[in-house]
Coordinates of C-alpha atoms and ligand atoms in Angstrom, one line a residue:
M1423 CA 13.3 -3.8 -43.9
L1424 CA 16.4 -5.9 -43.8
I1425 CA 19.7 -4.3 -42.8
R1426 CA 22.8 -6.3 -42.4
R1427 CA 26.3 -5.0 -41.7
P1428 CA 28.9 -6.4 -44.1
T1429 CA 31.0 -8.7 -42.0
D1430 CA 34.1 -7.9 -43.9
I1431 CA 34.4 -4.4 -42.4
R1432 CA 36.0 -4.7 -39.0
S1433 CA 34.6 -2.1 -36.6
S1434 CA 38.0 -1.7 -35.0
E1435 CA 39.2 0.0 -38.2
I1436 CA 37.1 3.1 -37.5
T1437 CA 37.2 5.6 -34.7
P1438 CA 34.0 5.1 -32.7
R1439 CA 33.8 8.6 -31.4
E1440 CA 34.2 10.2 -34.9
V1441 CA 31.7 7.9 -36.6
F1442 CA 29.3 8.3 -33.7
L1443 CA 29.3 12.1 -34.0
K1444 CA 28.8 11.8 -37.8
R1445 CA 25.8 9.5 -37.3
R1446 CA 24.3 11.7 -34.6
E1447 CA 24.6 14.6 -37.0
L1448 CA 22.9 12.7 -39.7
L1449 CA 20.2 11.6 -37.3
R1450 CA 19.6 15.2 -36.3
T1451 CA 19.2 16.3 -39.9
G1452 CA 16.8 13.5 -40.5
L1453 CA 18.8 11.6 -43.1
L1454 CA 18.9 8.5 -41.0
A1455 CA 15.6 8.7 -39.3
G1456 CA 14.0 5.3 -39.3
G1457 CA 17.4 3.7 -39.7
L1458 CA 18.1 4.0 -43.3
A1459 CA 21.1 1.9 -44.4
M1460 CA 24.4 3.6 -44.7
G1461 CA 27.8 2.0 -44.7
G1462 CA 27.4 -0.8 -42.2
S1463 CA 30.5 0.1 -40.2
A1464 CA 29.2 3.6 -39.6
I1465 CA 26.2 2.2 -37.8
A1466 CA 28.4 0.3 -35.3
A1467 CA 29.6 3.4 -33.5
V1468 CA 26.5 4.4 -31.6
L1469 CA 26.9 1.3 -29.5
P1470 CA 30.7 0.9 -29.5
P1471 CA 31.7 -2.7 -30.0
E1472 CA 34.8 -2.7 -27.8
R1473 CA 34.6 -4.3 -24.5
R1474 CA 33.9 -1.9 -21.6
A1475 CA 33.4 0.9 -24.1
K1476 CA 31.8 4.0 -22.6
L1477 CA 28.3 4.6 -23.8
P1478 CA 27.8 8.1 -25.3
D1479 CA 25.3 10.7 -24.1
V1480 CA 23.6 8.7 -21.3
V1481 CA 20.9 10.7 -19.6
P1482 CA 19.5 10.0 -16.1
G1483 CA 16.2 8.1 -16.4
K1484 CA 13.1 7.9 -14.2
F1485 CA 12.2 5.4 -11.6
S1486 CA 15.7 4.8 -10.2
T1487 CA 16.0 3.5 -6.6
D1488 CA 18.2 5.7 -4.3
E1489 CA 19.8 2.6 -2.6
T1490 CA 23.5 2.2 -2.8
V1491 CA 24.5 0.5 -6.0
N1492 CA 26.5 -2.8 -5.9
S1493 CA 30.1 -2.8 -6.9
Y1494 CA 31.1 -3.4 -10.5
T1495 CA 32.7 -6.6 -9.3
D1496 CA 29.5 -7.8 -7.7
V1497 CA 27.5 -7.0 -10.8
T1498 CA 29.8 -8.7 -13.2
T1499 CA 31.1 -11.8 -11.3
Y1500 CA 27.9 -13.1 -9.6
N1501 CA 25.5 -13.9 -12.4
N1502 CA 22.8 -16.3 -13.6
Y1503 CA 23.3 -17.1 -17.3
Y1504 CA 22.9 -20.8 -17.8
E1505 CA 24.1 -20.6 -21.4
F1506 CA 27.5 -20.2 -19.8
G1507 CA 27.1 -22.5 -16.8
T1508 CA 25.1 -22.9 -13.6
D1509 CA 27.5 -21.6 -10.9
K1510 CA 27.3 -17.9 -10.1
S1511 CA 30.9 -17.4 -11.3
D1512 CA 30.5 -19.4 -14.5
P1513 CA 29.1 -16.6 -16.7
F1514 CA 32.1 -14.4 -15.9
E1515 CA 34.6 -17.3 -16.3
N1516 CA 33.1 -18.8 -19.4
S1517 CA 31.8 -15.9 -21.5
Q1518 CA 35.0 -13.8 -22.0
E1519 CA 35.6 -15.2 -25.5
F1520 CA 32.0 -14.7 -26.6
E1521 CA 31.7 -12.3 -29.6
S1522 CA 28.6 -10.3 -29.1
R1523 CA 29.0 -8.1 -32.1
P1524 CA 27.9 -7.8 -34.9
W1525 CA 24.4 -8.7 -33.6
T1526 CA 21.0 -8.6 -35.1
V1527 CA 17.5 -8.8 -33.6
K1528 CA 14.7 -10.4 -35.6
V1529 CA 11.2 -8.9 -35.1
D1530 CA 8.3 -10.9 -36.3
G1531 CA 4.7 -12.1 -35.6
H1532 CA 1.7 -9.8 -35.2
C1533 CA 3.1 -6.4 -36.0
E1534 CA 3.5 -4.1 -39.0
K1535 CA 7.2 -3.5 -38.9
T1536 CA 8.9 -6.9 -39.1
G1537 CA 12.5 -7.7 -40.2
I1538 CA 16.0 -8.4 -39.1
F1539 CA 17.5 -5.3 -37.7
D1540 CA 21.1 -4.5 -36.9
L1541 CA 21.4 -4.0 -33.2
E1542 CA 22.0 -0.2 -33.5
D1543 CA 19.0 0.2 -35.8
F1544 CA 16.9 -1.8 -33.4
I1545 CA 17.5 0.6 -30.6
Q1546 CA 17.9 3.8 -32.5
P1547 CA 17.2 6.7 -32.4
Y1548 CA 16.3 6.7 -28.7
A1549 CA 18.4 8.4 -26.1
L1550 CA 20.2 6.0 -23.7
E1551 CA 19.0 6.3 -20.1
E1552 CA 20.6 5.2 -16.9
R1553 CA 18.2 3.6 -14.5
I1554 CA 19.2 2.2 -11.1
Y1555 CA 17.0 -0.8 -10.6
R1556 CA 17.3 -3.6 -8.0
L1557 CA 17.4 -7.0 -9.6
R1558 CA 15.6 -9.4 -7.2
C1559 CA 16.4 -13.0 -8.1
V1560 CA 13.9 -15.7 -7.4
E1561 CA 16.7 -17.3 -5.3
A1562 CA 16.2 -14.6 -2.6
W1563 CA 19.2 -12.5 -3.3
S1564 CA 19.3 -9.0 -4.9
M1565 CA 21.6 -6.4 -6.3
V1566 CA 21.3 -2.8 -7.1
I1567 CA 22.5 -2.2 -10.6
P1568 CA 22.9 1.0 -12.7
W1569 CA 21.5 -0.2 -16.0
V1570 CA 21.7 1.8 -19.3
G1571 CA 19.1 1.2 -21.9
V1572 CA 16.1 2.3 -23.8
P1573 CA 12.4 2.0 -22.8
L1574 CA 11.0 -1.2 -24.2
A1575 CA 7.7 0.7 -24.8
D1576 CA 9.4 2.9 -27.4
I1577 CA 10.6 -0.1 -29.3
V1578 CA 7.4 -2.0 -29.1
R1579 CA 5.4 1.0 -30.4
R1580 CA 7.8 1.6 -33.2
H1581 CA 7.1 -1.9 -34.6
R1582 CA 3.3 -1.2 -34.5
P1583 CA 1.8 -4.3 -32.9
L1584 CA -1.5 -5.4 -34.4
S1585 CA -4.6 -5.6 -32.2
S1586 CA -4.2 -9.4 -32.3
A1587 CA -0.8 -9.2 -30.5
K1588 CA -1.3 -10.0 -26.9
Y1589 CA 2.3 -10.9 -25.8
V1590 CA 5.8 -10.0 -26.6
V1591 CA 8.1 -13.0 -26.7
F1592 CA 11.9 -12.9 -26.5
E1593 CA 14.5 -15.5 -27.3
T1594 CA 18.2 -15.7 -26.5
L1595 CA 20.8 -16.8 -29.1
L1596 CA 20.9 -20.5 -29.7
D1597 CA 24.5 -21.5 -30.4
P1598 CA 25.9 -24.4 -28.4
E1599 CA 29.3 -23.8 -30.0
R1600 CA 29.6 -20.4 -28.5
M1601 CA 27.4 -21.0 -25.4
P1602 CA 28.8 -24.0 -23.7
G1603 CA 26.0 -24.3 -21.2
Q1604 CA 23.6 -25.1 -24.1
R1605 CA 25.4 -28.5 -24.5
S1606 CA 23.7 -29.5 -21.2
R1607 CA 20.0 -30.2 -21.0
N1608 CA 19.2 -28.5 -17.8
L1609 CA 17.0 -26.0 -19.6
H1610 CA 15.2 -26.2 -23.0
W1611 CA 17.1 -24.0 -25.4
P1612 CA 16.8 -21.4 -26.5
Y1613 CA 15.9 -19.5 -23.4
V1614 CA 12.5 -17.9 -23.9
E1615 CA 10.7 -15.2 -22.0
G1616 CA 7.6 -13.1 -22.5
L1617 CA 5.5 -10.2 -21.3
T1618 CA 2.0 -9.2 -21.9
I1619 CA 1.8 -6.2 -24.2
A1620 CA 0.6 -4.0 -21.3
E1621 CA 3.7 -5.1 -19.3
A1622 CA 6.0 -4.5 -22.2
V1623 CA 4.8 -0.9 -22.7
N1624 CA 4.9 -0.1 -19.0
P1625 CA 7.4 2.8 -18.7
L1626 CA 9.5 0.7 -16.2
S1627 CA 10.4 -2.0 -18.8
L1628 CA 13.9 -1.5 -20.1
L1629 CA 16.0 -3.0 -22.9
A1630 CA 19.5 -2.7 -21.5
V1631 CA 22.6 -2.3 -23.5
G1632 CA 24.9 -1.3 -20.7
V1633 CA 25.8 -1.2 -17.0
Y1634 CA 27.9 1.4 -15.2
G1635 CA 27.8 3.7 -18.3
E1636 CA 29.6 1.1 -20.4
V1637 CA 28.4 -1.5 -22.9
L1638 CA 27.1 -4.7 -21.3
P1639 CA 29.7 -7.3 -20.4
N1640 CA 28.9 -10.7 -21.8
Q1641 CA 28.0 -12.2 -18.5
N1642 CA 25.3 -9.6 -18.0
G1643 CA 23.7 -10.4 -21.4
A1644 CA 25.6 -8.5 -24.1
P1645 CA 24.8 -6.9 -26.3
I1646 CA 21.1 -6.5 -25.3
R1647 CA 18.9 -7.9 -22.5
L1648 CA 15.6 -7.1 -20.8
V1649 CA 15.3 -5.6 -17.4
V1650 CA 11.8 -5.8 -15.8
P1651 CA 12.3 -4.4 -12.3
W1652 CA 9.0 -5.6 -10.7
K1653 CA 9.6 -9.2 -11.7
Y1654 CA 12.0 -11.9 -10.5
G1655 CA 15.4 -11.8 -12.3
F1656 CA 14.7 -14.7 -14.6
K1657 CA 12.2 -12.6 -16.6
S1658 CA 15.1 -10.3 -17.6
I1659 CA 16.3 -12.4 -20.5
K1660 CA 19.9 -11.9 -21.8
G1661 CA 21.5 -12.1 -25.2
I1662 CA 18.2 -11.3 -27.1
V1663 CA 18.1 -12.3 -30.8
S1664 CA 14.3 -12.1 -31.4
M1665 CA 11.2 -10.3 -30.4
T1666 CA 7.9 -11.9 -31.5
F1667 CA 4.5 -10.3 -31.2
S1668 CA 2.2 -13.3 -30.4
E1669 CA -1.5 -14.0 -29.9
N1670 CA -0.5 -16.7 -27.5
R1671 CA 1.2 -16.8 -24.1
P1672 CA 4.6 -18.4 -24.6
R1673 CA 5.9 -21.3 -22.5
T1674 CA 8.9 -19.6 -20.9
A1675 CA 12.2 -21.4 -20.2
W1676 CA 11.7 -21.7 -16.4
E1677 CA 8.0 -22.6 -16.6
R1678 CA 8.9 -25.3 -18.9
A1679 CA 11.7 -26.6 -16.6
A1680 CA 9.6 -26.5 -13.4
P1681 CA 6.0 -25.4 -13.9
H1682 CA 5.1 -25.7 -10.2
E1683 CA 8.0 -23.4 -9.2
Y1684 CA 8.2 -20.7 -11.8
G1685 CA 5.1 -19.1 -13.4
F1686 CA 4.6 -16.8 -16.3
Y1687 CA 4.0 -13.7 -14.3
A1688 CA 6.9 -14.0 -11.8
N1689 CA 6.0 -10.8 -10.1
V1690 CA 8.2 -10.1 -7.0
N1691 CA 5.8 -11.1 -4.2
P1692 CA 6.8 -11.5 -0.6
N1693 CA 3.5 -13.1 0.2
V1694 CA 3.7 -16.0 -2.2
D1695 CA 6.6 -18.3 -1.4
H1696 CA 8.5 -20.5 -3.8
P1697 CA 7.6 -24.1 -3.0
R1698 CA 11.0 -24.7 -1.6
W1699 CA 11.8 -21.4 0.2
S1700 CA 10.4 -18.1 1.5
Q1701 CA 10.2 -15.0 -0.7
A1702 CA 9.6 -12.7 2.3
R1703 CA 13.2 -11.5 2.6
E1704 CA 16.3 -11.2 0.5
R1705 CA 20.0 -10.8 0.9
R1706 CA 21.8 -8.0 -0.8
I1707 CA 24.8 -9.5 -2.6
G1708 CA 28.1 -8.0 -1.4
S1709 CA 26.8 -6.3 1.6
T1710 CA 28.0 -9.0 4.0
G1711 CA 30.8 -10.6 2.0
E1712 CA 28.8 -13.9 2.1
S1713 CA 27.8 -15.7 -1.1
G1714 CA 24.3 -15.1 -2.2
L1715 CA 23.6 -18.8 -2.5
Q1716 CA 23.7 -19.1 1.3
S1717 CA 20.8 -16.7 1.4
I1718 CA 18.4 -19.5 0.2
F1719 CA 19.2 -21.4 3.4
G1720 CA 20.4 -18.8 5.8
A1721 CA 18.4 -15.8 7.0
P1722 CA 18.1 -13.2 4.3
K1723 CA 18.3 -9.7 5.7
Q1724 CA 16.1 -7.2 3.9
E1725 CA 12.4 -7.4 3.4
T1726 CA 11.2 -8.1 -0.1
L1727 CA 8.8 -5.5 -1.3
M1728 CA 5.6 -6.2 -3.2
F1729 CA 6.4 -5.7 -6.9
N1730 CA 10.0 -5.0 -5.8
G1731 CA 8.7 -1.6 -4.6
Y1732 CA 7.0 -0.6 -7.9
G1733 CA 3.4 -1.3 -6.9
E1734 CA 2.3 2.2 -7.7
Q1735 CA 3.4 1.8 -11.3
V1736 CA 2.3 -1.8 -11.9
A1737 CA -0.3 -3.0 -9.5
H1738 CA -3.1 -1.9 -11.8
L1739 CA -1.8 -4.4 -14.4
Y1740 CA -3.0 -7.3 -12.2
E1741 CA -6.3 -6.0 -10.8
G1742 CA -8.7 -8.9 -10.4
L1743 CA -6.0 -11.5 -10.9
D1744 CA -5.3 -14.0 -8.2
L1745 CA -1.6 -13.6 -7.7
R1746 CA -1.3 -16.8 -5.8
Q1747 CA -2.6 -18.7 -8.8
N1748 CA -1.0 -16.5 -11.3
F1749 CA 2.5 -16.6 -9.8
Ligands
LIG2969 N1 19.3 -16.1 -21.5 C1 19.3 -16.1 -20.1 N2 18.8 -15.0 -19.5 C2 18.8 -14.9 -18.2 C3 19.2 -16.1 -17.4 C4 19.7 -17.2 -18.1 O1 20.1 -18.2 -17.5 N3 19.7 -17.2 -19.5 N4 19.1 -16.0 -16.0 C5 18.2 -15.0 -15.4 C6 18.2 -14.9 -14.0 S1 17.7 -16.2 -13.1 C7 18.7 -13.8 -13.4 S2 18.6 -13.6 -11.7 C8 19.2 -12.6 -14.2 C9 20.6 -12.2 -13.7 O2 21.0 -11.0 -14.3 P1 22.5 -10.5 -14.0 O3 23.4 -11.6 -14.1 O4 22.8 -9.4 -14.9 O5 22.4 -9.9 -12.6 O6 19.3 -13.0 -15.6 C10 18.2 -13.7 -16.1 N5 18.4 -13.8 -17.6
LIG2970 MO1 17.4 -15.5 -10.9

């Protein structure tokens, strides 16, 4: 199924709330189940395209941490998104002009339901959940962030992977004109990440479309990014344009850049250090007013938890696997 929104209809010409309600009504009565095409602009309203638009009907999700959330400023001005530069303030400074809508996600590889899906159809008709997860960067800092998204498991299942599919591979948009960081060769573009199928259908894995009840800002990966809370932040790929069901394990962006430092699994693990620094502790961004980068060299304050605290939910995925070797 191939659905494209006509680009000649500007989403700003419609009232998001009105169209959203109309679409909800149609969904309820079954007319739109499965994402049947209707006027392209009508589809836009479920995820409003306006910057900082409030997301409708967000329900509290499971597995949230009860730690104090970071401020909106922390979450949106201290970022890693090399497509927009390598300094922590670069993504905020360099991504403001980026147009993240309209947006499509291509689904291909070993699954029954392939195609190019308009963003709203890709995530429909699932309810949006808020999940407060800690993002633990491999650089030994962390933030507690109220994400809004849909379980990746629902989306994976909806595309009916074949038994030959062993991995789900994601790619970020490749567009050096719009993503200035891609004009530099510090990473191999596009950014690639992947999960095993079992990791992808774990109930913790989230495809996020928002933070703080609003649509994702560009610097956090608008309009859609992954959040895998038991893994280091770099697994949580931003600006996703494709999802491929693969027989083979992908070579991910950071593995490719520095294979001895960044592995495929990247599970948060205080017992296995990065070759250049300890992973035993972490510094919560914002809590001291210090910049997180200092945390690599200074003394990070909080203990890092195995699997970022989610051992009960995910340890079984790695039974019998040497986590020192499979880092
Ligand atoms: N496409 C892309 N995704 C990315 C990155 C990146 O450089 N490019 N950086 C990763 C890293 S290292 C981290 S720690 C998280 C940061 O997410 P946040 O800025 O929303 O906190 O995004 C991850 N996703
Ligand atoms: Mo990171």
